[in-house]
Amino acid sequence: MLAVINKNRVERIFEFAKDDEAAKQDAQLFRIDDKTIMAYYFRYTFHPINEKELFKDYTFIEYDSTIALLSGIGVCISYDNGETFSSPYIIKINNENDIMKNFAVRGSMCKLNNNEVLAPIYAYKKNINKNNFKYQCYIISSKDLINWKLKTFLAETDLRKINRKKSKIEYVEPSLFNYKNNVIAFIRTHINNEYAFTSISYSKDEGKTFSNPISTNIKGYPLNPLILSNGKLLLTYGYRLKLYGIRAILLDNTDDIDDIIEKINYKALNEEIIIDSSMKSTDCGYPWCVEDNGIISCVYYGYKDKNKIRKIYMKRFTFN
C-alpha cells in the first residue's frame, strides 16, 4: 500500500501491484526524476510442502505445510509523480554461472550521472562442495528501469580469524548512495550471528568495483542515507538494542571517503541522534527519510503497546 501524507494528514491510500499474485514485502520508493518514481519490493511465491525437494537449492521459509520461496523483485513505475503506477513486472537475473537462485532487496537504490540506476540485492549461494549456503551481495543495473543486468559483486559471507578465533561474518541488506561520484554501500553485518552493525564498501569507478567492507561503529541497520538541502548527509538506521527505536548521525559536507568513514565512527560513538527510543522490542526499524523545506519526515515500523500490534510511525523534525 502507498499512503499520500500532507501536513500529518493521510490524504489517500491505494494499493499498487494488484496484478502480482505473489506475497509482497518491504516495498520502497526511488525517485528517478521530477515525474518518475519507482516502487519496488521483493516477492514470495507459495508451494506445497511435498515440493520441498524441488527447491533444495533455493532460499525458502517453511511453515504450516507450505514453502514460501523468494521469487525476484517486483517493480511498478509512476510517470506522473505518484498519481498512478504501472502494472508490475518482475526483475529476474539470468547469468551463465547461476550465481543466484533467488534474491531480495531491502535497501535504497542510486542513480549515476549517465542515468544508470544501481540496485543492491542479496542472495544465497549454495557451496556445492560443502553442501551449505552463504550470503552474497551484488549490484544490478538498468538504464531503462525495465531491463536489468548483474553489474558487480559486492560482498559475501567471510570466514576469518578475529581475536584469534575463527569467526563467520555475514553481509546482507545493502543500501546504495551516490555521494559526489562515489557510490557508497552501507551493509548490515553480523559476526557469528551476534547483533549487527553497519559496514561500508565504496566504489570510485561508478559501481564497477567495490572495496572490501570496512567496519564502522554504527550499531544498527539497515541504513537509509539522505543528503539534505544544506549539503549535510543524514544516515538513519534501526536500533535493536535497548532502548529500541530509530537513531541517526549527521555528517558535514565532505568529499573524501576516508574522512566520511572517520566522521561516521566518531559521530556514532559521540553524537548519535535518537529519533525514537520508545519501541517495546527488537521488532522495529527500517527507517526511510525525505526532506521538504528543511523538515525531515522519517517513516519506520514497530510497536509501543502491550498488545504487540505493529504500526507505521512517522516523526518530523528539523536541525538548527
PDB file of C-alpha atoms in Angstrom:
ATOM      1  CA  MET A   1       0.000   0.000   0.000  1.00  0.00           C
ATOM      2  CA  LEU A   2       1.084   3.587  -0.636  1.00  0.00           C
ATOM      3  CA  ALA A   3      -0.065   6.471   1.537  1.00  0.00           C
ATOM      4  CA  VAL A   4      -0.014  10.120   0.456  1.00  0.00           C
ATOM      5  CA  ILE A   5       0.538  12.266   3.542  1.00  0.00           C
ATOM      6  CA  ASN A   6       0.295  16.057   3.739  1.00  0.00           C
ATOM      7  CA  LYS A   7       0.799  18.026   6.975  1.00  0.00           C
ATOM      8  CA  ASN A   8       0.411  14.894   9.128  1.00  0.00           C
ATOM      9  CA  ARG A   9      -2.886  14.032   7.440  1.00  0.00           C
ATOM     10  CA  VAL A  10      -3.317  10.949   5.250  1.00  0.00           C
ATOM     11  CA  GLU A  11      -4.913  12.189   2.044  1.00  0.00           C
ATOM     12  CA  ARG A  12      -5.007   8.973   0.078  1.00  0.00           C
ATOM     13  CA  ILE A  13      -4.139   5.272   0.417  1.00  0.00           C
ATOM     14  CA  PHE A  14      -4.062   2.918  -2.524  1.00  0.00           C
ATOM     15  CA  GLU A  15      -2.725  -0.485  -3.434  1.00  0.00           C
ATOM     16  CA  PHE A  16      -0.140  -0.940  -6.153  1.00  0.00           C
ATOM     17  CA  ALA A  17       0.977  -4.171  -7.864  1.00  0.00           C
ATOM     18  CA  LYS A  18      -2.534  -5.614  -7.596  1.00  0.00           C
ATOM     19  CA  ASP A  19      -1.869  -7.854 -10.569  1.00  0.00           C
ATOM     20  CA  ASP A  20       1.089  -9.527  -8.873  1.00  0.00           C
ATOM     21  CA  GLU A  21      -0.320 -12.570  -7.085  1.00  0.00           C
ATOM     22  CA  ALA A  22       2.867 -13.150  -5.093  1.00  0.00           C
ATOM     23  CA  ALA A  23       3.192 -12.082  -1.478  1.00  0.00           C
ATOM     24  CA  LYS A  24       4.973  -8.737  -1.327  1.00  0.00           C
ATOM     25  CA  GLN A  25       7.352  -7.478   1.350  1.00  0.00           C
ATOM     26  CA  ASP A  26       9.335  -4.332   2.211  1.00  0.00           C
ATOM     27  CA  ALA A  27       8.064  -2.015  -0.511  1.00  0.00           C
ATOM     28  CA  GLN A  28      10.255   1.038  -1.142  1.00  0.00           C
ATOM     29  CA  LEU A  29      10.286   4.085  -3.406  1.00  0.00           C
ATOM     30  CA  PHE A  30      13.047   5.600  -5.505  1.00  0.00           C
ATOM     31  CA  ARG A  31      12.698   8.921  -7.318  1.00  0.00           C
ATOM     32  CA  ILE A  32      14.217   8.792 -10.795  1.00  0.00           C
ATOM     33  CA  ASP A  33      13.411  12.405 -11.795  1.00  0.00           C
ATOM     34  CA  ASP A  34      10.772  15.091 -11.180  1.00  0.00           C
ATOM     35  CA  LYS A  35       7.997  12.934 -12.617  1.00  0.00           C
ATOM     36  CA  THR A  36       9.212   9.334 -12.396  1.00  0.00           C
ATOM     37  CA  ILE A  37       9.027   7.250  -9.209  1.00  0.00           C
ATOM     38  CA  MET A  38       9.927   3.577  -8.973  1.00  0.00           C
ATOM     39  CA  ALA A  39       8.182   1.388  -6.388  1.00  0.00           C
ATOM     40  CA  TYR A  40       9.923  -1.909  -5.714  1.00  0.00           C
ATOM     41  CA  TYR A  41       9.555  -4.878  -3.362  1.00  0.00           C
ATOM     42  CA  PHE A  42      10.675  -8.456  -3.051  1.00  0.00           C
ATOM     43  CA  ARG A  43       8.323 -11.355  -3.674  1.00  0.00           C
ATOM     44  CA  TYR A  44       7.356 -14.715  -2.197  1.00  0.00           C
ATOM     45  CA  THR A  45       5.536 -17.492  -4.039  1.00  0.00           C
ATOM     46  CA  PHE A  46       3.977 -20.412  -2.181  1.00  0.00           C
ATOM     47  CA  HIS A  47       4.288 -24.128  -2.820  1.00  0.00           C
ATOM     48  CA  PRO A  48       3.072 -27.284  -1.036  1.00  0.00           C
ATOM     49  CA  ILE A  49       5.493 -28.915   1.359  1.00  0.00           C
ATOM     50  CA  ASN A  50       5.738 -32.044  -0.776  1.00  0.00           C
ATOM     51  CA  GLU A  51       7.620 -29.975  -3.387  1.00  0.00           C
ATOM     52  CA  LYS A  52      10.373 -29.148  -0.899  1.00  0.00           C
ATOM     53  CA  GLU A  53      12.928 -31.350  -2.631  1.00  0.00           C
ATOM     54  CA  LEU A  54      12.427 -29.424  -5.879  1.00  0.00           C
ATOM     55  CA  PHE A  55      13.632 -26.241  -4.173  1.00  0.00           C
ATOM     56  CA  LYS A  56      16.541 -27.621  -2.159  1.00  0.00           C
ATOM     57  CA  ASP A  57      18.930 -25.180  -3.907  1.00  0.00           C
ATOM     58  CA  TYR A  58      16.706 -22.181  -3.244  1.00  0.00           C
ATOM     59  CA  THR A  59      16.008 -19.974  -0.234  1.00  0.00           C
ATOM     60  CA  PHE A  60      12.603 -20.532   1.331  1.00  0.00           C
ATOM     61  CA  ILE A  61      10.680 -20.231   4.574  1.00  0.00           C
ATOM     62  CA  GLU A  62       8.801 -23.314   5.718  1.00  0.00           C
ATOM     63  CA  TYR A  63       5.623 -23.114   7.816  1.00  0.00           C
ATOM     64  CA  ASP A  64       2.108 -24.630   8.017  1.00  0.00           C
ATOM     65  CA  SER A  65       2.922 -27.310   5.445  1.00  0.00           C
ATOM     66  CA  THR A  66       3.842 -24.620   2.930  1.00  0.00           C
ATOM     67  CA  ILE A  67       7.049 -23.355   1.325  1.00  0.00           C
ATOM     68  CA  ALA A  68       7.395 -19.590   0.832  1.00  0.00           C
ATOM     69  CA  LEU A  69      10.014 -19.155  -1.879  1.00  0.00           C
ATOM     70  CA  LEU A  70      11.889 -15.929  -2.626  1.00  0.00           C
ATOM     71  CA  SER A  71      10.979 -15.096  -6.210  1.00  0.00           C
ATOM     72  CA  GLY A  72      12.664 -11.973  -7.549  1.00  0.00           C
ATOM     73  CA  ILE A  73      11.903  -8.266  -7.240  1.00  0.00           C
ATOM     74  CA  GLY A  74       8.621  -6.663  -8.287  1.00  0.00           C
ATOM     75  CA  VAL A  75       8.559  -3.167  -9.789  1.00  0.00           C
ATOM     76  CA  CYS A  76       5.825  -0.622 -10.578  1.00  0.00           C
ATOM     77  CA  ILE A  77       6.664   2.742 -12.154  1.00  0.00           C
ATOM     78  CA  SER A  78       4.868   6.073 -11.887  1.00  0.00           C
ATOM     79  CA  TYR A  79       5.435   8.583 -14.696  1.00  0.00           C
ATOM     80  CA  ASP A  80       3.129  11.236 -13.175  1.00  0.00           C
ATOM     81  CA  ASN A  81       4.837  11.902  -9.832  1.00  0.00           C
ATOM     82  CA  GLY A  82       2.988   9.201  -7.918  1.00  0.00           C
ATOM     83  CA  GLU A  83      -0.570   9.791  -9.097  1.00  0.00           C
ATOM     84  CA  THR A  84      -0.723   6.409 -10.830  1.00  0.00           C
ATOM     85  CA  PHE A  85       1.561   3.396 -11.082  1.00  0.00           C
ATOM     86  CA  SER A  86       2.078   0.902 -13.882  1.00  0.00           C
ATOM     87  CA  SER A  87       1.261  -2.787 -13.765  1.00  0.00           C
ATOM     88  CA  PRO A  88       4.038  -4.766 -12.079  1.00  0.00           C
ATOM     89  CA  TYR A  89       6.900  -6.521 -13.751  1.00  0.00           C
ATOM     90  CA  ILE A  90       9.474  -8.828 -12.179  1.00  0.00           C
ATOM     91  CA  ILE A  91      13.235  -8.349 -12.133  1.00  0.00           C
ATOM     92  CA  LYS A  92      14.929 -11.675 -12.701  1.00  0.00           C
ATOM     93  CA  ILE A  93      18.659 -12.019 -13.175  1.00  0.00           C
ATOM     94  CA  ASN A  94      19.887 -14.718 -15.515  1.00  0.00           C
ATOM     95  CA  ASN A  95      23.582 -15.475 -15.712  1.00  0.00           C
ATOM     96  CA  GLU A  96      25.681 -18.284 -17.059  1.00  0.00           C
ATOM     97  CA  ASN A  97      27.279 -19.068 -13.692  1.00  0.00           C
ATOM     98  CA  ASP A  98      23.914 -19.461 -11.952  1.00  0.00           C
ATOM     99  CA  ILE A  99      25.097 -17.116  -9.203  1.00  0.00           C
ATOM    100  CA  MET A 100      21.668 -16.657  -7.679  1.00  0.00           C
ATOM    101  CA  LYS A 101      18.693 -18.918  -7.365  1.00  0.00           C
ATOM    102  CA  ASN A 102      16.743 -16.160  -5.639  1.00  0.00           C
ATOM    103  CA  PHE A 103      17.383 -12.746  -4.173  1.00  0.00           C
ATOM    104  CA  ALA A 104      15.868  -9.851  -2.266  1.00  0.00           C
ATOM    105  CA  VAL A 105      16.230  -6.080  -1.994  1.00  0.00           C
ATOM    106  CA  ARG A 106      15.836  -4.148   1.249  1.00  0.00           C
ATOM    107  CA  GLY A 107      17.916  -1.035   0.659  1.00  0.00           C
ATOM    108  CA  SER A 108      17.995   2.203  -1.292  1.00  0.00           C
ATOM    109  CA  MET A 109      18.959   2.468  -4.957  1.00  0.00           C
ATOM    110  CA  CYS A 110      21.065   5.193  -6.535  1.00  0.00           C
ATOM    111  CA  LYS A 111      21.393   6.911  -9.904  1.00  0.00           C
ATOM    112  CA  LEU A 112      24.628   7.691 -11.756  1.00  0.00           C
ATOM    113  CA  ASN A 113      25.372  10.702 -13.950  1.00  0.00           C
ATOM    114  CA  ASN A 114      24.779   8.607 -17.084  1.00  0.00           C
ATOM    115  CA  ASN A 115      21.222   7.862 -15.859  1.00  0.00           C
ATOM    116  CA  GLU A 116      22.148   4.288 -14.983  1.00  0.00           C
ATOM    117  CA  VAL A 117      20.264   3.087 -11.904  1.00  0.00           C
ATOM    118  CA  LEU A 118      22.034   0.762  -9.468  1.00  0.00           C
ATOM    119  CA  ALA A 119      20.153  -1.536  -7.096  1.00  0.00           C
ATOM    120  CA  PRO A 120      21.673  -3.614  -4.268  1.00  0.00           C
ATOM    121  CA  ILE A 121      20.498  -7.205  -3.812  1.00  0.00           C
ATOM    122  CA  TYR A 122      21.439 -10.042  -1.513  1.00  0.00           C
ATOM    123  CA  ALA A 123      21.053 -13.759  -2.089  1.00  0.00           C
ATOM    124  CA  TYR A 124      22.019 -17.238  -1.009  1.00  0.00           C
ATOM    125  CA  LYS A 125      24.566 -19.194  -2.991  1.00  0.00           C
ATOM    126  CA  LYS A 126      24.994 -22.881  -2.439  1.00  0.00           C
ATOM    127  CA  ASN A 127      28.503 -24.191  -1.891  1.00  0.00           C
ATOM    128  CA  ILE A 128      28.296 -27.432  -3.846  1.00  0.00           C
ATOM    129  CA  ASN A 129      31.406 -28.974  -2.336  1.00  0.00           C
ATOM    130  CA  LYS A 130      30.358 -28.396   1.288  1.00  0.00           C
ATOM    131  CA  ASN A 131      26.596 -28.538   0.680  1.00  0.00           C
ATOM    132  CA  ASN A 132      25.840 -25.346   2.606  1.00  0.00           C
ATOM    133  CA  PHE A 133      24.774 -21.782   1.880  1.00  0.00           C
ATOM    134  CA  LYS A 134      26.316 -18.370   2.236  1.00  0.00           C
ATOM    135  CA  TYR A 135      25.001 -14.868   1.779  1.00  0.00           C
ATOM    136  CA  GLN A 136      26.185 -12.831  -1.170  1.00  0.00           C
ATOM    137  CA  CYS A 137      25.537  -9.184  -2.069  1.00  0.00           C
ATOM    138  CA  TYR A 138      25.543  -7.908  -5.655  1.00  0.00           C
ATOM    139  CA  ILE A 139      24.787  -4.759  -7.625  1.00  0.00           C
ATOM    140  CA  ILE A 140      22.360  -4.911 -10.549  1.00  0.00           C
ATOM    141  CA  SER A 141      21.823  -2.057 -13.009  1.00  0.00           C
ATOM    142  CA  SER A 142      19.445  -0.680 -15.614  1.00  0.00           C
ATOM    143  CA  LYS A 143      19.184   2.358 -17.886  1.00  0.00           C
ATOM    144  CA  ASP A 144      15.515   1.966 -18.795  1.00  0.00           C
ATOM    145  CA  LEU A 145      14.145   0.549 -15.483  1.00  0.00           C
ATOM    146  CA  ILE A 146      12.867  -2.486 -17.393  1.00  0.00           C
ATOM    147  CA  ASN A 147      15.934  -4.450 -18.452  1.00  0.00           C
ATOM    148  CA  TRP A 148      18.326  -5.263 -15.605  1.00  0.00           C
ATOM    149  CA  LYS A 149      21.689  -6.982 -15.556  1.00  0.00           C
ATOM    150  CA  LEU A 150      24.201  -8.127 -12.991  1.00  0.00           C
ATOM    151  CA  LYS A 151      26.816  -5.375 -12.674  1.00  0.00           C
ATOM    152  CA  THR A 152      29.259  -6.319  -9.939  1.00  0.00           C
ATOM    153  CA  PHE A 153      29.929  -8.351  -6.827  1.00  0.00           C
ATOM    154  CA  LEU A 154      29.760  -6.505  -3.502  1.00  0.00           C
ATOM    155  CA  ALA A 155      30.404  -8.850  -0.548  1.00  0.00           C
ATOM    156  CA  GLU A 156      29.777 -12.364   0.734  1.00  0.00           C
ATOM    157  CA  THR A 157      29.922 -14.453   3.904  1.00  0.00           C
ATOM    158  CA  ASP A 158      33.516 -14.462   5.072  1.00  0.00           C
ATOM    159  CA  LEU A 159      35.331 -16.828   7.421  1.00  0.00           C
ATOM    160  CA  ARG A 160      38.311 -15.288   9.164  1.00  0.00           C
ATOM    161  CA  LYS A 161      40.063 -15.061  12.496  1.00  0.00           C
ATOM    162  CA  ILE A 162      39.011 -12.262  14.833  1.00  0.00           C
ATOM    163  CA  ASN A 163      40.930 -12.026  18.107  1.00  0.00           C
ATOM    164  CA  ARG A 164      42.487 -15.387  17.209  1.00  0.00           C
ATOM    165  CA  LYS A 165      39.093 -17.045  16.951  1.00  0.00           C
ATOM    166  CA  LYS A 166      37.556 -18.417  13.784  1.00  0.00           C
ATOM    167  CA  SER A 167      34.556 -16.193  13.001  1.00  0.00           C
ATOM    168  CA  LYS A 168      31.789 -16.065  10.403  1.00  0.00           C
ATOM    169  CA  ILE A 169      30.948 -12.610   9.048  1.00  0.00           C
ATOM    170  CA  GLU A 170      27.701 -12.229   7.120  1.00  0.00           C
ATOM    171  CA  TYR A 171      26.751  -9.306   4.880  1.00  0.00           C
ATOM    172  CA  VAL A 172      23.083  -8.669   3.992  1.00  0.00           C
ATOM    173  CA  GLU A 173      20.592  -5.887   3.182  1.00  0.00           C
ATOM    174  CA  PRO A 174      22.900  -3.361   1.480  1.00  0.00           C
ATOM    175  CA  SER A 175      21.817   0.199   0.666  1.00  0.00           C
ATOM    176  CA  LEU A 176      23.423   2.360  -2.036  1.00  0.00           C
ATOM    177  CA  PHE A 177      24.107   6.066  -2.193  1.00  0.00           C
ATOM    178  CA  ASN A 178      25.771   8.200  -4.869  1.00  0.00           C
ATOM    179  CA  TYR A 179      27.730  10.829  -2.970  1.00  0.00           C
ATOM    180  CA  LYS A 180      29.808  13.167  -5.146  1.00  0.00           C
ATOM    181  CA  ASN A 181      30.513  10.454  -7.734  1.00  0.00           C
ATOM    182  CA  ASN A 182      31.435   7.896  -5.090  1.00  0.00           C
ATOM    183  CA  VAL A 183      28.985   5.001  -4.820  1.00  0.00           C
ATOM    184  CA  ILE A 184      28.782   4.037  -1.155  1.00  0.00           C
ATOM    185  CA  ALA A 185      27.243   0.768   0.036  1.00  0.00           C
ATOM    186  CA  PHE A 186      26.057   0.536   3.637  1.00  0.00           C
ATOM    187  CA  ILE A 187      25.805  -3.158   4.552  1.00  0.00           C
ATOM    188  CA  ARG A 188      24.149  -4.883   7.520  1.00  0.00           C
ATOM    189  CA  THR A 189      26.861  -7.037   9.076  1.00  0.00           C
ATOM    190  CA  HIS A 190      26.740  -9.919  11.591  1.00  0.00           C
ATOM    191  CA  ILE A 191      29.708 -11.632  13.256  1.00  0.00           C
ATOM    192  CA  ASN A 192      28.842 -15.136  14.496  1.00  0.00           C
ATOM    193  CA  ASN A 193      25.114 -14.290  14.438  1.00  0.00           C
ATOM    194  CA  GLU A 194      25.575 -11.528  17.009  1.00  0.00           C
ATOM    195  CA  TYR A 195      23.796  -8.169  16.932  1.00  0.00           C
ATOM    196  CA  ALA A 196      24.506  -6.382  13.671  1.00  0.00           C
ATOM    197  CA  PHE A 197      26.429  -3.256  12.845  1.00  0.00           C
ATOM    198  CA  THR A 198      26.896  -1.361   9.578  1.00  0.00           C
ATOM    199  CA  SER A 199      29.856  -1.875   7.255  1.00  0.00           C
ATOM    200  CA  ILE A 200      30.848   0.406   4.384  1.00  0.00           C
ATOM    201  CA  SER A 201      32.062  -0.521   0.928  1.00  0.00           C
ATOM    202  CA  TYR A 202      32.722   2.099  -1.733  1.00  0.00           C
ATOM    203  CA  SER A 203      33.295   2.445  -5.448  1.00  0.00           C
ATOM    204  CA  LYS A 204      35.248   5.207  -7.196  1.00  0.00           C
ATOM    205  CA  ASP A 205      34.525   3.883 -10.709  1.00  0.00           C
ATOM    206  CA  GLU A 206      30.716   4.254 -10.889  1.00  0.00           C
ATOM    207  CA  GLY A 207      29.957   0.894  -9.322  1.00  0.00           C
ATOM    208  CA  LYS A 208      32.214  -1.263 -11.481  1.00  0.00           C
ATOM    209  CA  THR A 209      34.285  -2.389  -8.491  1.00  0.00           C
ATOM    210  CA  PHE A 210      33.882  -2.018  -4.725  1.00  0.00           C
ATOM    211  CA  SER A 211      36.312  -2.013  -1.839  1.00  0.00           C
ATOM    212  CA  ASN A 212      36.302  -4.725   0.802  1.00  0.00           C
ATOM    213  CA  PRO A 213      33.746  -3.953   3.546  1.00  0.00           C
ATOM    214  CA  ILE A 214      35.019  -1.656   6.301  1.00  0.00           C
ATOM    215  CA  SER A 215      33.538  -1.958   9.798  1.00  0.00           C
ATOM    216  CA  THR A 216      32.000   1.120  11.444  1.00  0.00           C
ATOM    217  CA  ASN A 217      30.793   1.988  14.940  1.00  0.00           C
ATOM    218  CA  ILE A 218      27.146   2.181  13.851  1.00  0.00           C
ATOM    219  CA  LYS A 219      25.244  -0.372  15.940  1.00  0.00           C
ATOM    220  CA  GLY A 220      22.187  -0.522  13.718  1.00  0.00           C
ATOM    221  CA  TYR A 221      20.731  -1.445  10.330  1.00  0.00           C
ATOM    222  CA  PRO A 222      19.634  -1.209   7.564  1.00  0.00           C
ATOM    223  CA  LEU A 223      20.903   2.258   6.858  1.00  0.00           C
ATOM    224  CA  ASN A 224      18.979   4.919   4.918  1.00  0.00           C
ATOM    225  CA  PRO A 225      21.130   7.767   3.502  1.00  0.00           C
ATOM    226  CA  LEU A 226      19.756  11.221   2.682  1.00  0.00           C
ATOM    227  CA  ILE A 227      21.653  14.302   1.534  1.00  0.00           C
ATOM    228  CA  LEU A 228      19.974  17.404   2.939  1.00  0.00           C
ATOM    229  CA  SER A 229      19.413  20.720   1.194  1.00  0.00           C
ATOM    230  CA  ASN A 230      22.278  22.230   3.220  1.00  0.00           C
ATOM    231  CA  GLY A 231      24.692  19.605   1.858  1.00  0.00           C
ATOM    232  CA  LYS A 232      24.907  17.572   5.043  1.00  0.00           C
ATOM    233  CA  LEU A 233      24.456  13.794   4.999  1.00  0.00           C
ATOM    234  CA  LEU A 234      21.863  12.175   7.274  1.00  0.00           C
ATOM    235  CA  LEU A 235      22.316   8.453   7.974  1.00  0.00           C
ATOM    236  CA  THR A 236      19.313   6.846   9.685  1.00  0.00           C
ATOM    237  CA  TYR A 237      19.068   3.270  10.981  1.00  0.00           C
ATOM    238  CA  GLY A 238      17.039   0.922  13.158  1.00  0.00           C
ATOM    239  CA  TYR A 239      18.386   0.352  16.662  1.00  0.00           C
ATOM    240  CA  ARG A 240      17.643  -3.060  18.199  1.00  0.00           C
ATOM    241  CA  LEU A 241      19.464  -2.696  21.479  1.00  0.00           C
ATOM    242  CA  LYS A 242      17.836  -1.083  24.497  1.00  0.00           C
ATOM    243  CA  LEU A 243      16.416   1.493  24.188  1.00  0.00           C
ATOM    244  CA  TYR A 244      14.835   0.132  20.993  1.00  0.00           C
ATOM    245  CA  GLY A 245      13.945   2.502  18.198  1.00  0.00           C
ATOM    246  CA  ILE A 246      15.474   4.680  15.467  1.00  0.00           C
ATOM    247  CA  ARG A 247      18.770   6.560  15.520  1.00  0.00           C
ATOM    248  CA  ALA A 248      20.866   8.639  13.129  1.00  0.00           C
ATOM    249  CA  ILE A 249      24.087  10.539  12.646  1.00  0.00           C
ATOM    250  CA  LEU A 250      24.593  13.790  10.723  1.00  0.00           C
ATOM    251  CA  LEU A 251      27.770  14.387   8.702  1.00  0.00           C
ATOM    252  CA  ASP A 252      29.127  17.697   7.464  1.00  0.00           C
ATOM    253  CA  ASN A 253      29.745  18.232   3.769  1.00  0.00           C
ATOM    254  CA  THR A 254      32.875  16.318   2.781  1.00  0.00           C
ATOM    255  CA  ASP A 255      34.484  14.871  -0.339  1.00  0.00           C
ATOM    256  CA  ASP A 256      36.956  12.322   0.969  1.00  0.00           C
ATOM    257  CA  ILE A 257      35.876   8.708   1.586  1.00  0.00           C
ATOM    258  CA  ASP A 258      38.359   8.202   4.411  1.00  0.00           C
ATOM    259  CA  ASP A 259      37.087  11.382   6.054  1.00  0.00           C
ATOM    260  CA  ILE A 260      33.489  10.144   5.747  1.00  0.00           C
ATOM    261  CA  ILE A 261      34.367   6.867   7.473  1.00  0.00           C
ATOM    262  CA  GLU A 262      36.290   8.671  10.210  1.00  0.00           C
ATOM    263  CA  LYS A 263      33.375  11.037  10.843  1.00  0.00           C
ATOM    264  CA  ILE A 264      30.869   8.178  10.877  1.00  0.00           C
ATOM    265  CA  ASN A 265      32.875   6.328  13.521  1.00  0.00           C
ATOM    266  CA  TYR A 266      33.234   9.443  15.684  1.00  0.00           C
ATOM    267  CA  LYS A 267      29.604  10.534  15.368  1.00  0.00           C
ATOM    268  CA  ALA A 268      28.250   7.038  16.086  1.00  0.00           C
ATOM    269  CA  LEU A 269      30.107   6.997  19.403  1.00  0.00           C
ATOM    270  CA  ASN A 270      29.790  10.630  20.447  1.00  0.00           C
ATOM    271  CA  GLU A 271      26.968  12.412  18.615  1.00  0.00           C
ATOM    272  CA  GLU A 272      24.319   9.805  17.840  1.00  0.00           C
ATOM    273  CA  ILE A 273      20.853  11.302  17.326  1.00  0.00           C
ATOM    274  CA  ILE A 274      17.947   9.471  18.987  1.00  0.00           C
ATOM    275  CA  ILE A 275      14.850   9.845  16.803  1.00  0.00           C
ATOM    276  CA  ASP A 276      12.694   7.362  18.728  1.00  0.00           C
ATOM    277  CA  SER A 277      13.554   5.244  21.777  1.00  0.00           C
ATOM    278  CA  SER A 278      10.053   4.152  22.811  1.00  0.00           C
ATOM    279  CA  MET A 279       9.715   0.825  20.982  1.00  0.00           C
ATOM    280  CA  LYS A 280       8.972  -2.213  23.133  1.00  0.00           C
ATOM    281  CA  SER A 281      11.127  -4.830  21.411  1.00  0.00           C
ATOM    282  CA  THR A 282      13.676  -5.503  18.692  1.00  0.00           C
ATOM    283  CA  ASP A 283      10.789  -5.846  16.221  1.00  0.00           C
ATOM    284  CA  CYS A 284      11.300  -2.322  14.893  1.00  0.00           C
ATOM    285  CA  GLY A 285      13.305  -0.309  12.421  1.00  0.00           C
ATOM    286  CA  TYR A 286      13.745   0.051   8.652  1.00  0.00           C
ATOM    287  CA  PRO A 287      13.517   3.873   8.618  1.00  0.00           C
ATOM    288  CA  TRP A 288      13.154   5.910   5.436  1.00  0.00           C
ATOM    289  CA  CYS A 289      13.562   9.701   5.311  1.00  0.00           C
ATOM    290  CA  VAL A 290      12.692  12.568   2.960  1.00  0.00           C
ATOM    291  CA  GLU A 291      13.181  16.319   3.317  1.00  0.00           C
ATOM    292  CA  ASP A 292      10.788  19.104   2.327  1.00  0.00           C
ATOM    293  CA  ASN A 293      11.641  22.755   3.000  1.00  0.00           C
ATOM    294  CA  GLY A 294      14.047  21.822   5.775  1.00  0.00           C
ATOM    295  CA  ILE A 295      11.587  19.472   7.503  1.00  0.00           C
ATOM    296  CA  ILE A 296      12.656  15.832   7.629  1.00  0.00           C
ATOM    297  CA  SER A 297       9.990  13.128   7.677  1.00  0.00           C
ATOM    298  CA  CYS A 298      11.169   9.752   8.956  1.00  0.00           C
ATOM    299  CA  VAL A 299       8.919   6.703   8.497  1.00  0.00           C
ATOM    300  CA  TYR A 300       9.558   3.409  10.329  1.00  0.00           C
ATOM    301  CA  TYR A 301       7.753   0.473  11.928  1.00  0.00           C
ATOM    302  CA  GLY A 302       7.476  -1.111  15.372  1.00  0.00           C
ATOM    303  CA  TYR A 303       5.119  -1.304  18.307  1.00  0.00           C
ATOM    304  CA  LYS A 304       4.812   0.669  21.529  1.00  0.00           C
ATOM    305  CA  ASP A 305       1.802  -1.055  23.088  1.00  0.00           C
ATOM    306  CA  LYS A 306       1.464  -4.181  25.189  1.00  0.00           C
ATOM    307  CA  ASN A 307      -0.798  -5.751  22.562  1.00  0.00           C
ATOM    308  CA  LYS A 308       2.245  -6.020  20.233  1.00  0.00           C
ATOM    309  CA  ILE A 309       0.372  -4.690  17.203  1.00  0.00           C
ATOM    310  CA  ARG A 310       2.804  -3.424  14.585  1.00  0.00           C
ATOM    311  CA  LYS A 311       2.246   0.118  13.393  1.00  0.00           C
ATOM    312  CA  ILE A 312       3.818   2.509  10.917  1.00  0.00           C
ATOM    313  CA  TYR A 313       5.117   5.664  12.575  1.00  0.00           C
ATOM    314  CA  MET A 314       6.259   8.978  11.144  1.00  0.00           C
ATOM    315  CA  LYS A 315       8.256  11.556  13.033  1.00  0.00           C
ATOM    316  CA  ARG A 316       9.034  15.013  11.642  1.00  0.00           C
ATOM    317  CA  PHE A 317      11.962  17.081  12.858  1.00  0.00           C
ATOM    318  CA  THR A 318      14.417  19.803  11.840  1.00  0.00           C
ATOM    319  CA  PHE A 319      18.045  20.623  12.584  1.00  0.00           C
ATOM    320  CA  ASN A 320      19.044  24.053  13.865  1.00  0.00           C
TER     321      ASN A 320
END
